[in-house]
Amino acid sequence: MISGFRCLCAFIFVISACSIASFLYSCQCTSPCHDPGREWGQSLTPNQTIDLLSFPEAWNNLNFPQVPPPWRMKIAVFVKKWPHRSQAGGLERHALTLHLELAKRGHEIHIFTTSPINASSFPKYPFPNLHFHLSKPTAAGYLDQSTVWDQFQAQNSSGSPRRPFDVVHTESVGLMHTRSRKLTNLAVSWHGIAYETIHSDIIQELLRSPEEPQAYSLTERAVKVVEEVKFFRSYAHHVATSDHVGDVLKRVYMIPEERVHVILNGVDEEIFRSDFKAGKNFRRNFGIPKSKTLVLGIAGRLVKDKGHPLMFEALKQMIRENAKFRETAIVLVAGDGPWGSRYRGLGSNNVLVLGPLEQAQLARFYNAIDIFINPTLRAQGLDHTLLEAMLCGKPVLATRLASITGSVIVNGNVGYTFPPTLELLKRALYRVWSDGRGVLEKKGEVARQRGLQFFSATKMAAAYERLFLCISSMSGGDTENQCQFEDSSR
């Protein structure tokens, strides 16, 4: 018993030390911690046959042909909550974007999710092959595992007119490991793991003011990592939404490499696209004067762990101490949360709080700004707002976290990063202001090209479709092996 406890403590110490070392290293970097001479997919050669299950890089590197799939799959999807208008987090938006794309591709999609309070408000879609199976959530808001499992089993029947599911997909722990261990044709997409959260806890502890009580979450989080290491192995296949998480799943969580696949998040390129006229109209509609030569944008939940206390203090100091910045810069804030009212307190001449925006409005918002800022302190998943801004042709400024520098802002051509301290954030903002609109427009075009190459919904859905085809073909039968791929486009 004592020996086991000591092993646990030793593991916790190593995990925490690694996180601290990673954080300190990231704070030393003056540019994104990524080799700018190495581009994704450079290791691939023309007409090279690839074993997809052992492919070490993001599948977004691969150019899967946009042709009808060899067969139409029946896919089960477990997601805690289905998005409703602007009230959606990254996980829900991922579920929506991905599975609508797969439905467009002709696959039979069955979504197992919780029912909203007002059932009549549940969205409707023009796809007869998209089916929803709603159930009452638990008191904590999660899927009732017994209920959804019964629903799944009824749809998984092999009796006419139904057929078994080819693939099962769960967004994080939509389907708990106690059920998933029974399914060999299952893939789980992780939108945040406990190991990443340790980094966030360290940052927030370092930023804590003396008046705030000390948090004791680090030890608890390390124990959570141990728990995840134990139960993650119950899932057959793992999809990491960033390169960093893929590496952590292999090295820290000790999941065999052939069961870990990196597919970066994607956003709808039909909605999020460069539109100069839409941006100009947006600025005019909200009365942004032409004297404002730098328009900064922030979007998302305006809460503490998204970095808004830090962002608020940086802006407050810059507005107070620099008259020229005060005269020429304005910040547009899209989203809701407790920090919205504090941003309003900085004055409408410098900060305009717009509230939550629908996707179409959000696209116009991105087109109206010169640069998008994401000051998040959460080192989890891959934030959709960065990708949306890039597809709209905007450079990005974001916290120097491993998932961001490893997958999104891989060099200074697409934007800027900052270690999460007040002085270094102010320095980055002044750098953006000094570079000016001309430099930002050039970076924005590079960001747009990168976004289209790696972060479109089409690209993401093609990668997931091929993974699901691969998993489905592994079950045997007469289907062709879809786990081998030859990228003839190179």
Coordinates of C-alpha atoms in Angstrom, one line a residue:
M1 CA 0.0 0.0 0.0
I2 CA 2.8 2.4 1.0
S3 CA 4.9 1.4 -2.0
G4 CA 2.0 2.1 -4.3
F5 CA 1.4 5.5 -2.7
R6 CA 5.1 6.4 -3.1
C7 CA 5.0 5.4 -6.8
L8 CA 2.0 7.6 -7.2
C9 CA 3.7 10.6 -5.5
A10 CA 6.8 10.0 -7.6
F11 CA 4.7 10.0 -10.8
I12 CA 2.9 13.2 -9.7
F13 CA 6.3 14.9 -9.1
V14 CA 7.7 13.9 -12.5
I15 CA 4.5 15.1 -14.3
S16 CA 4.6 18.4 -12.4
A17 CA 8.3 18.9 -13.0
C18 CA 7.9 18.3 -16.7
S19 CA 5.1 20.8 -16.9
I20 CA 7.1 23.4 -15.1
A21 CA 10.2 22.8 -17.3
S22 CA 8.0 23.1 -20.4
F23 CA 6.5 26.4 -19.1
L24 CA 9.9 27.9 -18.2
Y25 CA 11.3 26.9 -21.6
S26 CA 8.4 28.5 -23.4
C27 CA 8.9 31.7 -21.4
Q28 CA 12.5 31.8 -22.6
C29 CA 11.6 31.6 -26.3
T30 CA 11.5 34.9 -28.1
S31 CA 9.7 33.4 -31.1
P32 CA 7.4 30.4 -31.5
C33 CA 9.2 27.3 -30.2
H34 CA 9.2 25.5 -33.6
D35 CA 11.8 25.0 -36.3
P36 CA 10.7 27.5 -39.0
G37 CA 12.7 25.6 -41.5
R38 CA 10.6 22.5 -41.1
E39 CA 7.2 22.5 -42.7
W40 CA 4.6 19.8 -42.1
G41 CA 4.8 16.8 -44.4
Q42 CA 8.4 17.5 -45.6
S43 CA 9.3 13.9 -44.7
L44 CA 6.8 12.6 -47.4
T45 CA 8.0 11.8 -50.9
P46 CA 5.8 11.7 -54.1
N47 CA 3.7 8.5 -54.5
Q48 CA 4.9 7.2 -51.1
T49 CA 2.6 4.5 -49.7
I50 CA 1.8 5.4 -46.1
D51 CA 0.5 3.1 -43.3
L52 CA -2.0 5.5 -41.9
L53 CA -2.2 3.9 -38.4
S54 CA 1.5 4.5 -37.9
F55 CA 1.7 8.0 -39.6
P56 CA 3.4 10.2 -37.0
E57 CA 2.2 13.6 -38.2
A58 CA -1.2 15.3 -38.4
W59 CA -3.4 13.7 -41.1
N60 CA -4.2 17.2 -42.3
N61 CA -0.8 17.0 -44.1
L62 CA -2.3 14.4 -46.4
N63 CA -4.3 15.2 -49.5
F64 CA -7.2 12.7 -49.4
P65 CA -9.1 12.8 -52.7
Q66 CA -12.4 14.7 -52.7
V67 CA -14.3 11.8 -54.4
P68 CA -17.3 9.8 -53.2
P69 CA -16.3 7.4 -50.5
P70 CA -15.9 3.7 -51.4
W71 CA -18.9 2.9 -49.2
R72 CA -21.4 4.8 -47.0
M73 CA -20.7 4.2 -43.4
K74 CA -23.2 4.0 -40.5
I75 CA -21.6 6.1 -37.8
A76 CA -22.6 6.5 -34.1
V77 CA -21.6 9.7 -32.4
F78 CA -21.7 10.4 -28.6
V79 CA -21.5 14.1 -27.6
K80 CA -22.5 15.5 -24.2
K81 CA -24.3 18.5 -25.7
W82 CA -25.3 19.5 -29.3
P83 CA -24.6 23.2 -30.0
H84 CA -27.4 25.7 -30.1
R85 CA -26.7 29.0 -31.9
S86 CA -23.8 31.0 -30.3
Q87 CA -23.9 28.9 -27.1
A88 CA -21.3 26.4 -28.0
G89 CA -17.8 25.5 -26.7
G90 CA -15.0 24.1 -28.8
L91 CA -16.1 20.5 -28.4
E92 CA -19.6 21.1 -29.5
R93 CA -18.5 23.2 -32.5
H94 CA -16.2 20.4 -33.5
A95 CA -19.0 17.9 -33.3
L96 CA -21.3 20.1 -35.4
T97 CA -18.8 21.0 -38.1
L98 CA -17.4 17.5 -38.5
H99 CA -20.6 15.5 -38.5
L100 CA -22.5 17.8 -40.8
E101 CA -19.6 17.5 -43.3
L102 CA -19.8 13.7 -43.0
A103 CA -23.6 13.8 -43.5
K104 CA -23.0 15.9 -46.6
R105 CA -20.7 13.1 -47.8
G106 CA -23.6 10.7 -47.6
H107 CA -22.8 8.8 -44.5
E108 CA -25.6 7.7 -42.1
I109 CA -25.0 9.6 -38.9
H110 CA -26.6 8.9 -35.6
I111 CA -26.0 11.5 -32.8
F112 CA -26.6 10.4 -29.2
T113 CA -26.8 13.6 -27.1
T114 CA -28.7 15.3 -24.3
S115 CA -32.1 16.9 -24.9
P116 CA -32.3 20.7 -24.3
I117 CA -34.7 22.2 -21.8
N118 CA -36.8 23.5 -24.6
A119 CA -37.1 20.5 -27.1
S120 CA -38.8 22.7 -29.7
S121 CA -35.6 24.8 -30.0
F122 CA -33.4 21.9 -31.1
P123 CA -32.0 22.7 -34.5
K124 CA -33.1 21.0 -37.7
Y125 CA -31.0 20.1 -40.7
P126 CA -31.8 19.2 -44.3
F127 CA -30.2 15.8 -44.2
P128 CA -32.4 12.7 -44.1
N129 CA -29.3 10.6 -43.2
L130 CA -28.7 12.6 -40.0
H131 CA -30.5 11.2 -37.0
F132 CA -30.7 12.4 -33.4
H133 CA -31.3 10.3 -30.4
L134 CA -32.0 12.6 -27.4
S135 CA -32.0 11.6 -23.7
K136 CA -32.4 13.5 -20.5
P137 CA -29.1 14.6 -19.0
T138 CA -27.9 13.5 -15.6
A139 CA -28.0 16.0 -12.7
A140 CA -24.4 17.0 -13.6
G141 CA -25.4 17.6 -17.3
Y142 CA -23.7 14.5 -18.7
L143 CA -25.1 11.7 -20.9
D144 CA -26.9 9.1 -18.9
Q145 CA -24.7 6.1 -19.9
S146 CA -27.4 3.5 -19.3
T147 CA -29.9 5.3 -21.4
V148 CA -27.7 6.1 -24.3
W149 CA -26.2 2.6 -24.3
D150 CA -29.7 1.1 -24.7
Q151 CA -30.4 3.6 -27.5
F152 CA -27.2 2.6 -29.2
Q153 CA -27.8 -1.1 -28.9
A154 CA -31.2 -0.7 -30.5
Q155 CA -29.7 1.1 -33.5
N156 CA -26.7 -1.3 -33.6
S157 CA -29.0 -4.2 -34.4
S158 CA -28.2 -6.4 -37.4
G159 CA -31.8 -7.2 -38.1
S160 CA -33.6 -5.7 -41.1
P161 CA -34.0 -2.8 -41.8
R162 CA -31.1 -1.9 -39.5
R163 CA -27.4 -2.8 -39.7
P164 CA -24.6 -2.5 -37.2
F165 CA -22.6 0.6 -36.9
D166 CA -19.4 0.6 -38.9
V167 CA -17.7 3.1 -36.6
V168 CA -18.4 4.6 -33.2
H169 CA -17.1 8.1 -32.5
T170 CA -17.2 9.8 -29.0
E171 CA -16.3 13.4 -28.4
S172 CA -14.1 13.2 -25.3
V173 CA -15.9 11.1 -22.7
G174 CA -19.4 11.3 -24.2
L175 CA -19.3 7.5 -24.0
M176 CA -17.6 6.5 -20.8
H177 CA -14.7 4.0 -20.8
T178 CA -16.8 1.5 -18.9
R179 CA -18.9 1.1 -22.1
S180 CA -16.2 1.9 -24.7
R181 CA -14.0 -1.1 -23.8
K182 CA -16.5 -3.3 -25.5
L183 CA -16.1 -1.6 -28.9
T184 CA -13.1 -2.3 -31.1
N185 CA -14.4 0.0 -33.9
L186 CA -14.4 3.1 -31.7
A187 CA -12.4 6.4 -31.9
V188 CA -12.4 9.1 -29.2
S189 CA -11.5 12.7 -30.0
W190 CA -9.8 14.5 -27.1
H191 CA -10.5 18.2 -26.6
G192 CA -8.6 18.5 -23.4
I193 CA -6.7 16.2 -21.1
A194 CA -5.6 16.6 -17.5
Y195 CA -1.9 16.7 -18.4
E196 CA -2.4 19.9 -20.4
T197 CA -4.4 21.4 -17.5
I198 CA -1.4 21.2 -15.2
H199 CA 0.3 23.8 -17.4
S200 CA -2.7 26.0 -17.1
D201 CA -2.8 25.6 -13.3
I202 CA 0.9 26.6 -13.1
I203 CA 0.3 29.7 -15.2
Q204 CA -2.7 30.8 -13.1
E205 CA -0.8 30.2 -9.9
L206 CA 2.1 32.4 -11.1
L207 CA -0.4 35.1 -12.1
R208 CA -2.3 34.9 -8.8
S209 CA -2.3 38.2 -6.8
P210 CA -1.3 38.2 -3.1
E211 CA -5.0 38.9 -2.2
E212 CA -6.3 35.8 -3.9
P213 CA -6.3 32.5 -2.0
Q214 CA -3.8 29.9 -3.2
A215 CA -5.2 27.1 -5.3
Y216 CA -4.5 23.5 -4.4
S217 CA -5.5 22.0 -7.7
L218 CA -2.0 20.9 -9.0
T219 CA -1.9 17.7 -6.8
E220 CA -5.5 16.9 -7.6
R221 CA -4.8 17.4 -11.3
A222 CA -1.7 15.1 -11.2
V223 CA -3.9 12.4 -9.6
K224 CA -6.4 12.9 -12.4
V225 CA -3.6 12.3 -15.0
V226 CA -2.9 9.0 -13.3
E227 CA -6.6 8.1 -13.5
E228 CA -6.7 9.0 -17.2
V229 CA -3.5 7.0 -18.0
K230 CA -5.4 4.0 -16.5
F231 CA -8.7 4.3 -18.3
F232 CA -7.7 5.9 -21.6
R233 CA -6.4 2.5 -22.8
S234 CA -10.1 1.3 -22.8
Y235 CA -10.6 3.3 -26.0
A236 CA -9.6 1.6 -29.1
H237 CA -8.4 4.6 -31.1
H238 CA -7.5 8.1 -30.0
V239 CA -7.7 11.3 -32.1
A240 CA -5.5 14.2 -30.8
T241 CA -6.7 17.6 -31.9
S242 CA -3.2 19.1 -31.7
D243 CA 0.3 17.8 -32.4
H244 CA 1.3 18.3 -28.7
V245 CA -1.6 16.2 -27.4
G246 CA -0.7 13.4 -29.8
D247 CA 2.9 13.4 -28.4
V248 CA 1.6 13.4 -24.8
L249 CA -0.8 10.5 -25.4
K250 CA 2.1 8.4 -26.8
R251 CA 4.8 9.4 -24.3
V252 CA 3.0 10.2 -21.1
Y253 CA -0.2 8.2 -21.4
M254 CA 1.7 5.3 -23.0
I255 CA -0.9 4.5 -25.6
P256 CA 0.6 2.5 -28.5
E257 CA 1.5 4.8 -31.5
E258 CA -0.7 2.9 -33.9
R259 CA -3.7 3.8 -31.8
V260 CA -3.0 7.5 -31.7
H261 CA -3.9 9.7 -34.7
V262 CA -3.5 13.5 -35.0
I263 CA -6.3 15.3 -36.8
L264 CA -6.3 19.0 -36.2
N265 CA -9.5 20.9 -35.8
G266 CA -11.1 22.5 -38.8
V267 CA -13.7 25.3 -39.3
D268 CA -16.3 25.9 -42.1
E269 CA -14.4 27.6 -44.9
E270 CA -17.7 28.6 -46.6
I271 CA -18.6 30.8 -43.5
F272 CA -15.1 31.9 -42.4
R273 CA -13.5 33.4 -45.5
S274 CA -11.8 36.7 -46.4
D275 CA -14.4 39.3 -47.3
F276 CA -13.1 42.9 -47.3
K277 CA -16.6 44.4 -48.0
A278 CA -18.2 42.6 -45.1
G279 CA -15.5 43.8 -42.8
K280 CA -15.8 47.4 -44.0
N281 CA -19.6 47.3 -43.5
F282 CA -19.2 45.8 -40.0
R283 CA -16.9 48.7 -38.9
R284 CA -19.3 51.3 -40.4
N285 CA -22.3 49.7 -38.7
F286 CA -20.6 49.8 -35.3
G287 CA -19.4 53.4 -35.8
I288 CA -15.7 52.7 -35.8
P289 CA -14.0 55.9 -36.9
K290 CA -11.3 55.9 -39.7
S291 CA -8.9 57.5 -37.2
K292 CA -8.6 54.1 -35.6
T293 CA -5.8 52.7 -37.6
L294 CA -5.5 49.5 -35.6
V295 CA -8.5 47.3 -34.8
L296 CA -7.8 44.5 -32.4
G297 CA -10.3 41.7 -31.9
I298 CA -11.1 39.3 -29.0
A299 CA -13.8 36.6 -29.1
G300 CA -15.0 33.7 -26.9
R301 CA -16.0 33.3 -23.3
L302 CA -14.9 36.3 -21.3
V303 CA -13.8 34.4 -18.2
K304 CA -10.7 34.2 -16.0
D305 CA -9.1 31.0 -17.5
K306 CA -9.4 32.4 -21.0
G307 CA -6.8 35.1 -19.9
H308 CA -9.1 38.1 -19.7
P309 CA -7.9 39.4 -16.3
L310 CA -4.4 39.6 -18.0
M311 CA -5.7 41.1 -21.2
F312 CA -7.9 43.6 -19.4
E313 CA -4.9 44.9 -17.2
A314 CA -2.6 45.1 -20.3
L315 CA -5.2 47.2 -22.2
K316 CA -6.0 49.4 -19.2
Q317 CA -2.3 50.2 -18.7
M318 CA -1.7 50.9 -22.4
I319 CA -4.7 53.1 -22.7
R320 CA -3.7 55.1 -19.6
E321 CA 0.0 55.4 -20.4
N322 CA 0.1 56.0 -24.1
A323 CA -2.0 58.8 -25.7
K324 CA -1.1 57.8 -29.2
F325 CA -2.3 54.2 -28.7
R326 CA -5.4 55.6 -27.1
E327 CA -6.1 57.7 -30.1
T328 CA -5.4 55.2 -32.9
A329 CA -6.3 51.7 -31.5
I330 CA -9.7 50.2 -30.7
V331 CA -10.5 46.7 -29.4
L332 CA -13.7 44.8 -30.5
V333 CA -14.8 42.1 -28.0
A334 CA -17.2 39.4 -29.2
G335 CA -18.6 37.1 -26.5
D336 CA -20.1 37.1 -23.1
G337 CA -19.0 36.5 -19.5
P338 CA -18.1 38.4 -16.3
W339 CA -15.2 40.3 -17.9
G340 CA -17.5 41.9 -20.5
S341 CA -18.6 44.6 -18.1
R342 CA -15.0 45.4 -17.1
Y343 CA -14.0 45.8 -20.7
R344 CA -16.9 48.3 -21.1
G345 CA -15.4 50.2 -18.2
L346 CA -12.4 51.1 -20.4
G347 CA -14.5 53.4 -22.5
S348 CA -16.3 52.9 -25.8
N349 CA -13.7 55.0 -27.6
N350 CA -11.2 52.3 -27.0
V351 CA -13.1 49.1 -26.3
L352 CA -16.4 48.0 -27.9
V353 CA -18.1 45.0 -26.4
L354 CA -20.4 43.4 -28.9
G355 CA -21.8 40.4 -26.9
P356 CA -22.1 36.9 -28.4
L357 CA -22.3 36.6 -32.1
E358 CA -23.8 34.0 -34.5
Q359 CA -21.3 32.3 -36.9
A360 CA -22.1 34.6 -39.8
Q361 CA -21.8 37.7 -37.6
L362 CA -18.6 36.3 -36.2
A363 CA -17.1 35.9 -39.7
R364 CA -17.9 39.6 -40.4
F365 CA -16.3 40.5 -37.1
Y366 CA -13.1 38.8 -38.1
N367 CA -13.1 40.6 -41.4
A368 CA -13.4 43.9 -39.6
I369 CA -10.3 43.6 -37.4
D370 CA -6.6 43.8 -38.2
I371 CA -5.5 41.1 -35.9
F372 CA -7.2 38.5 -33.6
I373 CA -6.0 38.1 -30.0
N374 CA -6.5 34.9 -27.9
P375 CA -4.9 35.4 -24.4
T376 CA -6.1 32.0 -23.1
L377 CA -4.5 30.4 -20.1
R378 CA -6.0 27.0 -20.9
A379 CA -3.5 24.7 -22.6
Q380 CA -6.3 22.4 -23.8
G381 CA -7.3 21.3 -27.3
L382 CA -6.9 23.6 -30.3
D383 CA -9.0 26.8 -30.1
H384 CA -11.4 27.3 -33.0
T385 CA -11.3 31.1 -32.8
L386 CA -7.6 31.1 -34.0
L387 CA -8.5 29.0 -37.0
E388 CA -11.6 31.0 -37.9
A389 CA -9.6 34.3 -37.8
M390 CA -6.9 32.7 -40.0
L391 CA -9.3 31.5 -42.6
C392 CA -10.7 35.1 -42.7
G393 CA -7.2 36.3 -43.6
K394 CA -6.2 37.7 -40.2
P395 CA -2.9 37.2 -38.3
V396 CA -3.2 36.0 -34.7
L397 CA -1.6 36.8 -31.4
A398 CA -1.9 34.1 -28.8
T399 CA -0.4 32.7 -25.6
R400 CA 2.7 30.7 -26.1
L401 CA 1.3 27.3 -25.3
A402 CA 2.5 24.0 -26.8
S403 CA -0.6 23.2 -28.7
I404 CA -0.6 26.7 -30.3
T405 CA 3.1 26.9 -31.2
G406 CA 3.2 23.3 -32.3
S407 CA 0.2 23.4 -34.7
V408 CA -1.0 26.9 -35.4
I409 CA 1.5 29.8 -35.0
V410 CA 4.5 27.8 -36.1
N411 CA 6.5 30.8 -37.1
G412 CA 6.3 34.6 -37.1
N413 CA 4.8 34.7 -40.6
V414 CA 1.3 34.0 -39.4
G415 CA 1.3 36.0 -36.2
Y416 CA 2.8 36.5 -32.7
T417 CA 3.0 34.7 -29.4
F418 CA 3.7 35.8 -25.9
P419 CA 4.5 34.1 -22.6
P420 CA 1.6 34.9 -20.2
T421 CA 2.9 37.7 -18.1
L422 CA 1.6 41.3 -18.1
E423 CA 4.8 42.9 -19.3
L424 CA 5.4 40.4 -22.1
L425 CA 1.8 40.7 -23.3
K426 CA 2.1 44.5 -23.4
R427 CA 5.3 44.2 -25.3
A428 CA 3.6 41.9 -27.9
L429 CA 0.7 44.4 -28.2
Y430 CA 3.0 47.3 -28.7
R431 CA 4.9 45.2 -31.3
V432 CA 1.6 44.7 -33.2
W433 CA 0.8 48.4 -33.0
S434 CA 4.3 49.3 -34.2
D435 CA 4.2 46.9 -37.1
G436 CA 1.0 48.5 -38.3
R437 CA -1.7 47.5 -40.8
G438 CA 0.6 46.9 -43.8
V439 CA 2.7 44.3 -42.0
L440 CA -0.5 42.7 -40.5
E441 CA -2.1 42.4 -43.9
K442 CA 0.9 40.5 -45.2
K443 CA 0.9 38.1 -42.2
G444 CA -2.9 37.7 -42.6
E445 CA -2.5 36.5 -46.2
V446 CA 0.0 33.9 -45.1
A447 CA -2.3 32.9 -42.2
R448 CA -5.2 32.5 -44.7
Q449 CA -3.2 30.2 -46.9
R450 CA -2.1 28.1 -44.0
G451 CA -5.7 28.0 -42.7
L452 CA -7.0 26.7 -46.0
Q453 CA -4.2 24.2 -46.2
F454 CA -4.7 22.7 -42.8
F455 CA -7.7 24.0 -40.9
S456 CA -10.7 23.8 -43.2
A457 CA -13.8 21.7 -42.3
T458 CA -13.3 19.9 -45.7
K459 CA -9.7 19.0 -44.7
M460 CA -10.7 17.8 -41.3
A461 CA -13.7 15.8 -42.4
A462 CA -11.6 14.1 -45.2
A463 CA -9.1 13.0 -42.6
Y464 CA -11.8 11.7 -40.2
E465 CA -13.6 10.0 -43.0
R466 CA -10.5 8.1 -44.0
L467 CA -9.8 7.1 -40.3
F468 CA -13.3 5.8 -40.0
L469 CA -13.0 3.9 -43.3
C470 CA -9.7 2.5 -42.1
I471 CA -11.2 1.3 -38.7
S472 CA -14.3 -0.1 -40.6
S473 CA -12.1 -2.0 -43.0
M474 CA -10.1 -3.6 -40.2
S475 CA -13.2 -5.5 -39.1
G476 CA -12.8 -7.9 -42.1
G477 CA -15.2 -8.8 -44.8
D478 CA -14.8 -8.0 -48.4
T479 CA -14.0 -4.3 -48.0
E480 CA -10.7 -3.0 -49.3
N481 CA -8.1 -2.1 -46.8
Q482 CA -8.3 1.7 -46.3
C483 CA -5.4 2.0 -43.9
Q484 CA -2.9 2.3 -46.7
F485 CA -2.7 5.6 -48.6
E486 CA -0.7 6.8 -51.5
D487 CA -0.6 10.6 -51.7
S488 CA -0.2 11.0 -55.5
S489 CA -0.7 14.8 -55.3
R490 CA 2.9 15.4 -54.2

